[in-house]
Coordinates of C-alpha atoms in Angstrom, one line a residue:
Chain G
X188 CA -37.6 -37.7 83.5
X189 CA -35.6 -39.6 86.2
X190 CA -35.5 -43.6 86.7
X191 CA -37.2 -44.6 89.9
X192 CA -36.4 -48.2 89.8
X193 CA -34.3 -50.6 87.6
X194 CA -36.1 -53.9 86.6
X195 CA -33.4 -55.0 84.3
X196 CA -31.0 -53.9 81.5
X197 CA -34.0 -53.1 79.2
X198 CA -36.7 -52.1 81.6
X199 CA -37.1 -49.4 84.2
X200 CA -39.8 -47.7 86.3
X201 CA -40.4 -43.9 86.2
X202 CA -43.0 -41.7 87.6
X203 CA -45.1 -39.4 85.2
X204 CA -46.2 -35.9 86.1
X205 CA -49.1 -37.3 88.3
X206 CA -46.5 -39.4 90.1
X207 CA -48.1 -42.4 88.8
X208 CA -45.7 -45.4 88.1
X209 CA -44.9 -46.3 84.4
X210 CA -42.9 -49.1 83.2
X211 CA -40.6 -48.0 80.3
X212 CA -38.8 -50.6 78.0
X213 CA -36.2 -50.1 75.4
X214 CA -32.8 -51.7 74.6
X215 CA -30.2 -51.0 77.1
X216 CA -32.5 -48.6 78.9
X217 CA -31.4 -49.8 82.4
X218 CA -27.8 -50.9 81.6
X219 CA -25.4 -49.4 84.1
X220 CA -28.0 -47.0 85.6
X221 CA -29.1 -46.3 88.9
X222 CA -32.3 -45.0 90.4
X223 CA -32.2 -41.0 90.1
X224 CA -30.4 -41.2 86.8
X225 CA -32.0 -39.6 83.9
X226 CA -34.0 -41.7 81.3
X227 CA -32.5 -41.8 77.8
X228 CA -35.6 -40.9 75.8
X229 CA -34.0 -42.0 72.6
X230 CA -34.0 -45.6 73.7
X231 CA -37.7 -45.6 74.8
X232 CA -39.7 -48.2 72.8
X233 CA -42.7 -49.0 74.9
X234 CA -44.4 -47.3 77.8
X235 CA -46.7 -49.2 80.1
X236 CA -49.0 -47.4 82.4
X237 CA -50.6 -48.7 85.6
X238 CA -53.9 -50.2 85.0
X239 CA -56.9 -48.5 86.7
X240 CA -59.1 -50.5 89.1
X241 CA -62.7 -51.2 88.6
X242 CA -65.0 -48.8 86.8
X243 CA -61.9 -46.7 85.5
X244 CA -60.9 -50.0 83.7
X245 CA -64.4 -50.4 82.2
X246 CA -64.3 -46.9 80.8
X247 CA -60.8 -47.4 79.4
X248 CA -62.1 -50.7 77.7
X249 CA -65.0 -49.0 76.3
X250 CA -62.6 -46.5 74.7
X251 CA -60.3 -49.3 73.5
X252 CA -63.2 -50.9 71.5
X253 CA -63.4 -47.8 69.3
X254 CA -61.5 -48.2 66.0
X255 CA -58.6 -45.8 65.5
X256 CA -60.0 -44.7 62.1
X257 CA -63.0 -43.3 64.0
X258 CA -60.8 -41.6 66.4
X259 CA -58.8 -40.0 63.7
X260 CA -62.0 -38.8 61.8
X261 CA -63.4 -37.3 64.9
X262 CA -60.3 -35.3 65.4
X263 CA -60.6 -34.0 61.8
X264 CA -64.3 -33.0 62.7
X265 CA -63.0 -31.3 65.9
X266 CA -60.3 -29.3 64.0
X267 CA -63.0 -28.1 61.6
X268 CA -65.3 -27.2 64.5
X269 CA -62.7 -25.3 66.3
X270 CA -62.3 -22.9 63.4
X271 CA -66.0 -21.7 64.0
X272 CA -66.2 -22.4 67.6
X273 CA -63.0 -21.3 69.4
X274 CA -64.1 -21.9 72.9
X275 CA -64.8 -25.9 72.3
X276 CA -63.7 -27.8 75.4
X277 CA -61.3 -30.8 75.0
X278 CA -64.2 -33.0 76.4
X279 CA -65.7 -32.9 72.9
X280 CA -63.1 -35.6 72.0
X281 CA -64.8 -38.1 74.4
X282 CA -68.3 -37.1 73.3
X283 CA -67.7 -37.1 69.7
X284 CA -65.7 -40.3 69.4
X285 CA -68.2 -42.1 71.5
X286 CA -71.1 -40.6 69.3
X287 CA -69.6 -41.6 65.8
X288 CA -68.8 -44.9 67.2
X289 CA -72.2 -45.6 68.2
X290 CA -74.0 -44.0 65.1
X291 CA -71.6 -45.8 62.6
X292 CA -72.4 -49.2 64.5
X293 CA -76.2 -48.5 64.2
X294 CA -75.9 -47.4 60.6
X295 CA -74.0 -50.7 59.6
X296 CA -76.6 -52.8 61.5
X297 CA -79.4 -50.7 59.5
X298 CA -80.8 -49.2 62.8
X299 CA -82.1 -45.7 62.2
X300 CA -82.7 -43.4 65.0
X301 CA -84.8 -40.3 64.3
X302 CA -84.0 -37.1 65.9
X303 CA -87.1 -35.5 67.1
X304 CA -85.3 -32.3 68.0
X305 CA -83.7 -31.9 64.6
X306 CA -85.7 -28.8 63.5
X307 CA -85.3 -27.1 67.0
X308 CA -81.6 -27.7 66.9
X309 CA -81.3 -26.4 63.5
X310 CA -83.1 -23.1 64.8
X311 CA -81.5 -22.8 68.0
X312 CA -77.9 -23.8 67.1
X313 CA -77.6 -22.9 63.4
X314 CA -73.9 -22.6 63.5
X315 CA -73.3 -26.0 65.4
X316 CA -75.8 -27.5 63.1
X317 CA -73.8 -26.4 59.9
X318 CA -70.8 -28.0 61.4
X319 CA -72.9 -31.2 62.0
X320 CA -73.7 -31.2 58.3
X321 CA -70.0 -30.8 57.3
X322 CA -69.1 -33.6 59.7
X323 CA -71.4 -36.0 57.9
X324 CA -69.6 -35.2 54.7
X325 CA -66.1 -35.8 56.3
X326 CA -67.3 -39.1 57.8
X327 CA -68.7 -40.3 54.6
X328 CA -65.3 -39.6 52.8
X329 CA -63.1 -40.9 55.4
X330 CA -65.0 -43.8 56.8
X331 CA -67.1 -44.6 53.8
X332 CA -70.4 -44.4 55.9
X333 CA -73.3 -42.0 55.0
X334 CA -74.9 -41.0 58.3
X335 CA -78.5 -39.9 58.2
X336 CA -79.1 -36.0 58.6
X337 CA -80.7 -36.8 62.0
X338 CA -77.1 -37.4 63.3
X339 CA -76.1 -33.7 62.3
X340 CA -78.6 -32.6 64.8
X341 CA -76.9 -35.0 67.6
X342 CA -73.5 -33.6 66.6
X343 CA -74.8 -30.1 66.9
X344 CA -76.0 -30.6 70.4
X345 CA -72.7 -32.2 71.5
X346 CA -70.9 -29.1 70.1
X347 CA -73.3 -26.8 71.9
X348 CA -72.9 -28.5 75.2
X349 CA -69.1 -28.4 75.0
X350 CA -68.6 -24.8 74.7
X351 CA -67.7 -22.7 77.6
X352 CA -68.7 -19.3 76.4
X353 CA -70.3 -18.1 73.1
X354 CA -73.3 -20.2 72.6
X355 CA -74.0 -20.4 76.3
X356 CA -74.4 -16.7 76.5
X357 CA -77.2 -16.7 73.9
X358 CA -78.7 -19.6 75.4
X359 CA -78.9 -17.9 78.8
X360 CA -80.2 -14.7 77.3
X361 CA -83.1 -16.6 75.7
X362 CA -83.7 -18.4 79.0
X363 CA -83.8 -15.0 80.9
X364 CA -86.1 -13.4 78.5
X365 CA -88.5 -16.3 78.7
X366 CA -88.6 -16.1 82.5
X367 CA -89.4 -12.3 82.3
X368 CA -92.3 -12.8 80.0
X369 CA -93.7 -15.6 82.0
X370 CA -93.5 -13.4 85.0
X371 CA -95.5 -10.7 83.2
X372 CA -98.2 -13.4 82.2
X373 CA -98.5 -14.5 85.8
X374 CA -99.1 -11.0 87.1
X375 CA -101.2 -9.7 84.3
X376 CA -103.4 -12.7 83.8
X377 CA -103.6 -13.5 87.6
X378 CA -102.9 -17.1 86.9
X379 CA -100.6 -19.7 88.6
X380 CA -98.6 -21.3 85.9
X381 CA -98.5 -25.3 86.2
X382 CA -95.2 -26.2 84.6
X383 CA -96.3 -29.8 84.3
X384 CA -99.1 -29.2 81.8
X385 CA -98.9 -29.5 78.1
X386 CA -100.5 -26.0 77.8
X387 CA -97.5 -24.6 79.8
X388 CA -95.1 -26.5 77.6
X389 CA -96.6 -25.3 74.3
X390 CA -96.5 -21.8 75.5
X391 CA -92.8 -22.0 76.5
X392 CA -92.0 -23.4 73.3
X393 CA -93.6 -20.4 71.6
X394 CA -91.6 -18.1 73.8
X395 CA -88.4 -19.8 73.2
X396 CA -88.6 -19.2 69.6
X397 CA -89.9 -15.7 70.0
X398 CA -86.9 -14.9 72.2
X399 CA -84.7 -16.6 69.6
X400 CA -86.1 -14.5 66.9
X401 CA -85.6 -11.3 68.8
X402 CA -81.9 -12.1 69.7
X403 CA -81.3 -12.9 66.1
X404 CA -83.1 -9.9 65.0
X405 CA -85.6 -11.9 62.9
X406 CA -89.3 -11.3 63.0
X407 CA -92.5 -13.0 61.9
X408 CA -93.9 -11.6 58.8
X409 CA -97.3 -9.8 59.1
X410 CA -100.3 -12.1 59.9
X411 CA -103.5 -12.1 58.6
X412 CA -105.9 -9.3 59.6
X413 CA -109.1 -11.5 60.3
X414 CA -107.1 -13.6 63.0
X415 CA -105.7 -10.5 64.4
X416 CA -108.9 -8.7 64.8
X417 CA -110.6 -11.8 66.3
X418 CA -107.8 -12.1 68.9
X419 CA -108.0 -8.4 69.8
X420 CA -111.9 -8.5 70.1
X421 CA -112.6 -11.9 71.5
X422 CA -109.6 -12.0 74.0
X423 CA -109.1 -8.3 75.2
X424 CA -107.2 -9.4 78.4
X425 CA -104.7 -11.7 76.6
X426 CA -104.3 -9.1 74.0
X427 CA -103.4 -6.4 76.6
X428 CA -100.9 -8.7 78.2
X429 CA -99.4 -9.3 74.9
X430 CA -99.0 -5.5 74.5
X431 CA -97.5 -5.1 77.9
X432 CA -94.9 -7.9 76.9
X433 CA -94.0 -6.0 73.9
X434 CA -93.5 -2.8 75.7
X435 CA -91.1 -4.7 78.2
X436 CA -89.2 -6.2 75.3
X437 CA -88.9 -2.7 73.5
X438 CA -87.8 -1.1 76.8
X439 CA -85.0 -3.7 77.0
X440 CA -83.5 -2.6 73.8
X441 CA -84.7 -5.6 71.7
X442 CA -86.3 -5.1 68.4
X443 CA -90.1 -4.0 68.3
X444 CA -92.6 -7.0 68.1
X445 CA -94.4 -7.0 64.8
X446 CA -98.3 -7.1 64.9
X447 CA -98.2 -10.8 63.8
X448 CA -95.8 -11.5 66.9
X449 CA -98.2 -9.8 69.3
X450 CA -101.3 -11.6 67.9
X451 CA -99.7 -15.0 68.2
X452 CA -98.6 -14.2 71.6
X453 CA -102.1 -13.0 72.5
X454 CA -103.5 -16.2 71.1
X455 CA -101.1 -18.3 73.0
X456 CA -101.6 -16.4 76.3
X457 CA -105.4 -16.8 75.9
X458 CA -105.1 -20.6 75.2
X459 CA -102.8 -20.9 78.2
X460 CA -105.3 -19.0 80.3
X461 CA -108.1 -21.2 79.5
X462 CA -106.2 -24.4 80.0
X463 CA -104.8 -23.3 83.5
X464 CA -108.2 -22.1 84.6
X465 CA -109.9 -25.5 84.1
Chain Q
X292 CA -52.7 -66.7 81.8
X293 CA -49.2 -67.7 80.7
X294 CA -45.9 -65.8 81.2
X295 CA -44.5 -64.5 77.8
X296 CA -41.2 -63.0 79.0
X297 CA -39.5 -62.8 82.4
X298 CA -38.1 -59.2 83.3
X299 CA -36.7 -60.1 86.8
X300 CA -37.8 -62.1 89.9
X301 CA -40.7 -59.7 90.5
X302 CA -41.8 -58.6 87.0
X303 CA -43.1 -60.5 84.0
X304 CA -44.8 -59.8 80.7
X305 CA -48.0 -61.5 79.7
X306 CA -50.4 -61.0 76.9
X307 CA -54.1 -60.1 77.3
X308 CA -57.2 -61.5 75.5
X309 CA -56.6 -58.8 72.8
X310 CA -52.9 -60.1 72.6
X311 CA -51.6 -56.8 74.0
X312 CA -48.6 -57.0 76.2
X313 CA -48.9 -56.2 79.9
X314 CA -46.3 -55.9 82.5
X315 CA -47.3 -57.7 85.8
X316 CA -45.4 -57.1 89.0
X317 CA -45.6 -58.8 92.3
X318 CA -43.2 -60.4 94.9
X319 CA -41.5 -63.4 93.5
X320 CA -43.9 -63.6 90.3
X321 CA -40.9 -64.4 88.1
X322 CA -38.7 -66.3 90.5
X323 CA -37.8 -69.7 88.9
X324 CA -40.2 -69.3 86.2
X325 CA -39.9 -69.7 82.4
X326 CA -41.9 -68.2 79.3
X327 CA -45.0 -70.4 79.0
X328 CA -45.4 -71.1 82.7
X329 CA -48.7 -70.1 84.3
X330 CA -48.9 -66.8 86.1
X331 CA -49.4 -67.1 89.7
X332 CA -52.4 -64.8 90.0
X333 CA -52.3 -64.5 94.0
X334 CA -49.0 -62.8 93.8
X335 CA -50.0 -60.0 91.3
X336 CA -49.8 -56.6 92.9
X337 CA -49.6 -54.2 89.9
X338 CA -50.7 -54.4 86.2
X339 CA -49.3 -52.2 83.6
X340 CA -50.8 -51.8 80.2
X341 CA -49.2 -50.6 77.1
X342 CA -49.8 -46.8 76.7
X343 CA -51.8 -46.0 73.5
X344 CA -50.3 -43.8 71.0
X345 CA -51.5 -40.3 70.0
X346 CA -55.3 -39.5 70.2
X347 CA -56.1 -42.7 72.1
X348 CA -53.7 -41.4 74.8
X349 CA -55.4 -38.0 75.0
X350 CA -58.8 -39.8 75.4
X351 CA -57.4 -41.7 78.3
X352 CA -56.0 -38.7 79.8
X353 CA -59.4 -37.0 79.7
X354 CA -60.8 -40.1 81.4
X355 CA -58.2 -40.0 84.0
X356 CA -58.9 -36.3 84.9
X357 CA -62.5 -37.5 86.1
X358 CA -62.3 -38.0 89.9
X359 CA -63.2 -41.5 91.1
X360 CA -66.2 -40.2 93.2
X361 CA -67.9 -38.9 90.0
X362 CA -67.4 -42.3 88.2
X363 CA -68.9 -44.2 91.2
X364 CA -71.9 -41.8 91.4
X365 CA -72.5 -42.2 87.6
X366 CA -72.3 -46.0 88.1
X367 CA -75.1 -45.6 90.9
X368 CA -77.3 -43.5 88.4
X369 CA -76.9 -46.1 85.6
X370 CA -77.9 -48.9 88.0
X371 CA -81.0 -46.9 88.9
X372 CA -81.6 -46.2 85.1
X373 CA -81.2 -50.0 84.0
X374 CA -84.1 -50.8 86.4
X375 CA -86.6 -48.7 84.0
X376 CA -84.6 -48.9 80.8
X377 CA -83.3 -52.3 80.3
X378 CA -81.8 -51.9 76.9
X379 CA -79.3 -49.1 77.9
X380 CA -76.0 -49.7 76.1
X381 CA -72.7 -49.7 78.0
X382 CA -71.6 -46.6 76.2
X383 CA -73.9 -44.7 78.6
X384 CA -71.0 -45.0 81.1
X385 CA -68.6 -42.8 79.0
X386 CA -71.4 -40.3 78.2
X387 CA -72.7 -39.9 81.7
X388 CA -69.3 -39.8 83.5
X389 CA -68.2 -37.1 81.1
X390 CA -71.5 -35.2 81.4
X391 CA -71.5 -35.3 85.3
X392 CA -68.0 -34.2 85.4
X393 CA -68.5 -31.3 83.1
X394 CA -71.8 -30.3 84.8
X395 CA -70.2 -30.5 88.3
X396 CA -67.1 -28.4 87.1
X397 CA -69.4 -25.7 85.6
X398 CA -71.6 -25.7 88.8
X399 CA -68.6 -25.2 91.1
X400 CA -67.4 -22.3 88.9
X401 CA -70.9 -20.8 89.1
X402 CA -71.6 -21.3 85.3
X403 CA -75.2 -21.9 84.5
X404 CA -76.2 -23.6 81.0
X405 CA -79.8 -23.2 80.3
X406 CA -81.3 -26.2 78.5
X407 CA -83.7 -24.6 75.7
X408 CA -85.0 -28.1 75.1
X409 CA -85.9 -28.8 78.6
X410 CA -89.9 -28.8 78.1
X411 CA -89.5 -30.8 74.8
X412 CA -87.4 -33.4 76.5
X413 CA -89.8 -33.7 79.4
X414 CA -92.7 -34.3 76.8
X415 CA -90.9 -36.5 74.5
X416 CA -88.9 -38.6 76.9
X417 CA -90.9 -38.6 80.1
X418 CA -89.3 -41.7 81.6
X419 CA -85.8 -40.8 80.8
X420 CA -86.8 -37.3 82.3
X421 CA -87.9 -38.8 85.5
X422 CA -84.6 -40.7 85.8
X423 CA -82.8 -37.4 85.1
X424 CA -84.7 -35.9 88.1
X425 CA -83.7 -38.8 90.3
X426 CA -80.1 -38.5 89.3
X427 CA -80.0 -35.0 90.4
X428 CA -81.0 -36.1 93.9
X429 CA -78.4 -38.9 93.9
X430 CA -75.7 -36.6 92.8
X431 CA -76.7 -34.0 95.4
X432 CA -76.4 -36.6 98.1
X433 CA -73.4 -38.4 97.0
X434 CA -71.2 -35.6 95.7
X435 CA -72.8 -32.6 97.7
X436 CA -73.5 -30.6 94.4
X437 CA -76.9 -29.5 93.5
X438 CA -77.2 -29.5 89.8
X439 CA -79.9 -27.4 88.3
X440 CA -83.0 -28.9 86.7
X441 CA -81.7 -28.1 83.3
X442 CA -79.2 -30.9 83.7
X443 CA -82.0 -33.4 84.1
X444 CA -82.8 -32.8 80.6
X445 CA -79.4 -33.3 79.3
X446 CA -79.2 -36.7 81.2
X447 CA -82.5 -37.7 79.7
X448 CA -81.0 -36.9 76.2
X449 CA -78.1 -39.1 77.0
X450 CA -80.3 -41.9 78.2
X451 CA -82.6 -41.6 75.1
X452 CA -79.6 -41.8 72.9
X453 CA -77.9 -44.8 74.5
X454 CA -80.9 -47.2 74.0
X455 CA -80.9 -49.9 71.4
X456 CA -84.7 -50.6 71.4
X457 CA -87.7 -49.3 73.4
X458 CA -87.6 -45.5 73.2
X459 CA -86.2 -45.7 69.5
X460 CA -89.1 -47.5 68.3
X461 CA -91.5 -44.8 69.6
X462 CA -89.1 -42.2 68.3
X463 CA -89.3 -43.6 64.8
X464 CA -92.9 -44.3 65.0
X465 CA -93.5 -40.5 65.7
X466 CA -91.1 -39.5 62.9
X467 CA -93.0 -41.7 60.4
X468 CA -96.4 -40.3 61.3
X469 CA -95.1 -36.9 60.8
X470 CA -93.6 -37.7 57.4
X471 CA -97.1 -39.0 56.3
X472 CA -98.9 -36.1 57.6
X473 CA -96.4 -33.8 55.7
X474 CA -97.1 -35.7 52.6
X475 CA -100.9 -35.3 53.0
X476 CA -100.2 -31.5 53.4
X477 CA -98.2 -31.4 50.1
X478 CA -100.8 -33.1 48.0
X479 CA -103.9 -31.4 49.5
X480 CA -102.6 -27.9 49.8
X481 CA -100.5 -28.1 46.4
X482 CA -97.5 -26.6 48.2
X483 CA -93.8 -27.3 47.9
X484 CA -92.5 -27.4 51.7
X485 CA -89.4 -25.5 52.1
X486 CA -87.7 -27.1 55.1
X487 CA -85.4 -24.2 55.8
X488 CA -88.2 -21.7 56.8
X489 CA -89.3 -20.9 60.2
X490 CA -92.7 -21.6 59.1
X491 CA -92.0 -25.2 58.3
X492 CA -90.2 -25.6 61.5
X493 CA -93.2 -24.4 63.6
X494 CA -95.4 -26.8 61.7
X495 CA -93.3 -29.9 62.3
X496 CA -92.9 -28.9 65.9
X497 CA -96.7 -29.0 66.1
X498 CA -96.9 -32.2 64.2
X499 CA -94.2 -33.8 66.5
X500 CA -96.2 -33.2 69.6
X501 CA -99.6 -34.2 67.9
X502 CA -97.9 -37.5 67.0
X503 CA -96.5 -37.8 70.5
X504 CA -99.9 -37.2 72.0
X505 CA -101.5 -39.8 69.7
X506 CA -99.0 -42.5 70.6
X507 CA -99.3 -41.9 74.2
X508 CA -103.2 -41.8 73.8
X509 CA -103.3 -38.2 75.2
X510 CA -105.6 -35.6 73.6
X511 CA -106.0 -31.9 73.6
X512 CA -109.0 -30.7 75.7
X513 CA -111.8 -29.0 73.7
X514 CA -110.9 -25.7 72.2
X515 CA -113.1 -22.7 72.2
X516 CA -115.8 -22.6 69.7
X517 CA -115.3 -19.1 68.3
X518 CA -111.8 -19.9 67.1
X519 CA -113.0 -23.1 65.8
X520 CA -115.8 -21.6 63.7
X521 CA -113.4 -19.0 62.4
X522 CA -110.9 -21.5 61.1
X523 CA -113.6 -23.7 59.5
X524 CA -115.3 -20.5 57.8
X525 CA -112.2 -18.6 56.9
X526 CA -109.8 -21.3 55.9
X527 CA -111.9 -24.0 54.4
X528 CA -109.0 -25.6 52.4
X529 CA -106.9 -25.8 55.4
X530 CA -109.8 -27.3 57.4
X531 CA -110.5 -29.8 54.8
X532 CA -106.7 -30.8 54.8
X533 CA -106.9 -31.3 58.5
X534 CA -110.0 -33.5 58.2
X535 CA -108.2 -35.6 55.6
X536 CA -105.2 -36.1 58.1
X537 CA -107.7 -37.0 60.9
X538 CA -109.2 -39.7 58.7
X539 CA -105.9 -40.9 57.7
X540 CA -104.8 -41.0 61.5
X541 CA -107.9 -43.0 62.3
X542 CA -107.6 -45.4 59.6
X543 CA -104.1 -46.4 61.0
X544 CA -105.5 -47.4 64.3
X545 CA -104.6 -44.3 66.2
X546 CA -107.0 -42.6 68.4
X547 CA -109.5 -40.2 66.8
X548 CA -108.5 -36.5 66.8
X549 CA -110.5 -34.2 68.9
X550 CA -112.2 -31.2 67.4
X551 CA -109.5 -29.0 69.2
X552 CA -106.7 -30.9 67.6
X553 CA -108.3 -30.6 64.2
X554 CA -108.8 -26.9 64.6
X555 CA -105.3 -26.3 65.7
X556 CA -104.1 -28.4 62.8
X557 CA -106.1 -26.4 60.5
X558 CA -104.8 -23.1 61.8
X559 CA -101.3 -24.3 61.4
X560 CA -101.7 -25.6 57.9
X561 CA -103.3 -22.4 56.9
X562 CA -100.3 -20.4 58.4
X563 CA -97.9 -22.7 56.7
X564 CA -99.8 -22.2 53.3
X565 CA -99.6 -18.4 53.7
X566 CA -95.9 -18.4 54.5
X567 CA -94.9 -20.8 51.8
X568 CA -96.9 -19.0 49.1
X569 CA -95.1 -15.8 49.8

């Protein structure tokens, strides 16, 4: 790195890789030097960077409020996470450091925040959730702060959102399969699906977990026969629609749906049909 | 602010409120001055701050990579959000700026990330979700980038997690009511609930939305009688348990459960009982 300007014997200005000015200080750093000369790195004691204006300064200030030990602990969590999630983007540093800072602050003030998505996260992002649990242990050891289990879910979400591949592919596959099933329901049941209804929401929640079970090759155990017969007899149109979906899924090389899955799907389709028709 | 050290006629060192050294530059700033003299603020042209060591530097660098226009647009979104969510913590600056940066980067690279929680978020955090939708419009106008609707869900989650009161209270109330209902099911059905099963997860998902409907004074429309009678006759134990829960809810000044709610609750309790008994 070359000297750009001499301030005095112990202080010079250089430009970093982004061509931003930096003040570098150290004993004798500027002594008998001229602009263009190389900086003697061994003499550097302090580096000052140009302060950002306005909002950028606010962001820096927010970061500076975070204690070093939280930053260090977050780094350890990220090292651990990278062993299992190799495509983790560097941005996870910002989100996790910020999250731990806030979570620990809340904990120390005795404020608890429930995570209503905890169970969903556990099912949809099992690997990230496990890392979340590990993180809580690590934070407890290093910072002497036992965060509630709800935080494992929040950590898992941050990890899931900071990945560039891997998880994202499964997420998108689930999403695609859900769209295909919705399209079959629209065509077979002759209904317009109103996305803003609770009924629609409950149906897509069911589909989401059905798709997740299919992709992870899980299946619901056999349901009870009484309910199954009732669905088949009382709601033939919904049952047939469920059968069409089942065939579509099989044709796309997914595992075959169990009878229980088809039954619950039929039940859900019928409920959706009733609600949307009203 | 007083001068701490003179570097030359145009550069001095001061200490900020946190007692950290800063290099201040400006024409004639140090001319005929001594340490302890007041800094002439009108002459300040540039301020340099001490560069943080190690990880703190990495965090700053991550922030510096974020374009100014994204920071400005995030600020506009936060101003909008604060009108509806007055208790929003300043940390939202860090999380939203980072989120938009990543989301826009992904969008420009043609990478789509589905949000599997979208519908849940929409139901559980309706106000935050609406702000999420508004944000997408604002981002489209200011940055000429149309983010997918899935991002409205992610934004809503960030907003929900950055609130100190308000939302948090409702979230915790829902969580508490769920715990109470689970306790009744344990006692009345004489089952040990295994939190790691899919059956348990499906049940708590149902409870979560039931609790949310109660707190927002919504109710499911009447269900069909055939299913209701079947549940009542075939699963009397589960039906009775649902009735006990209904009474508990009423006793705690929540709205009365509709017949449809009790029926679905009974159906879920029976399913949970069957799964857990196996």
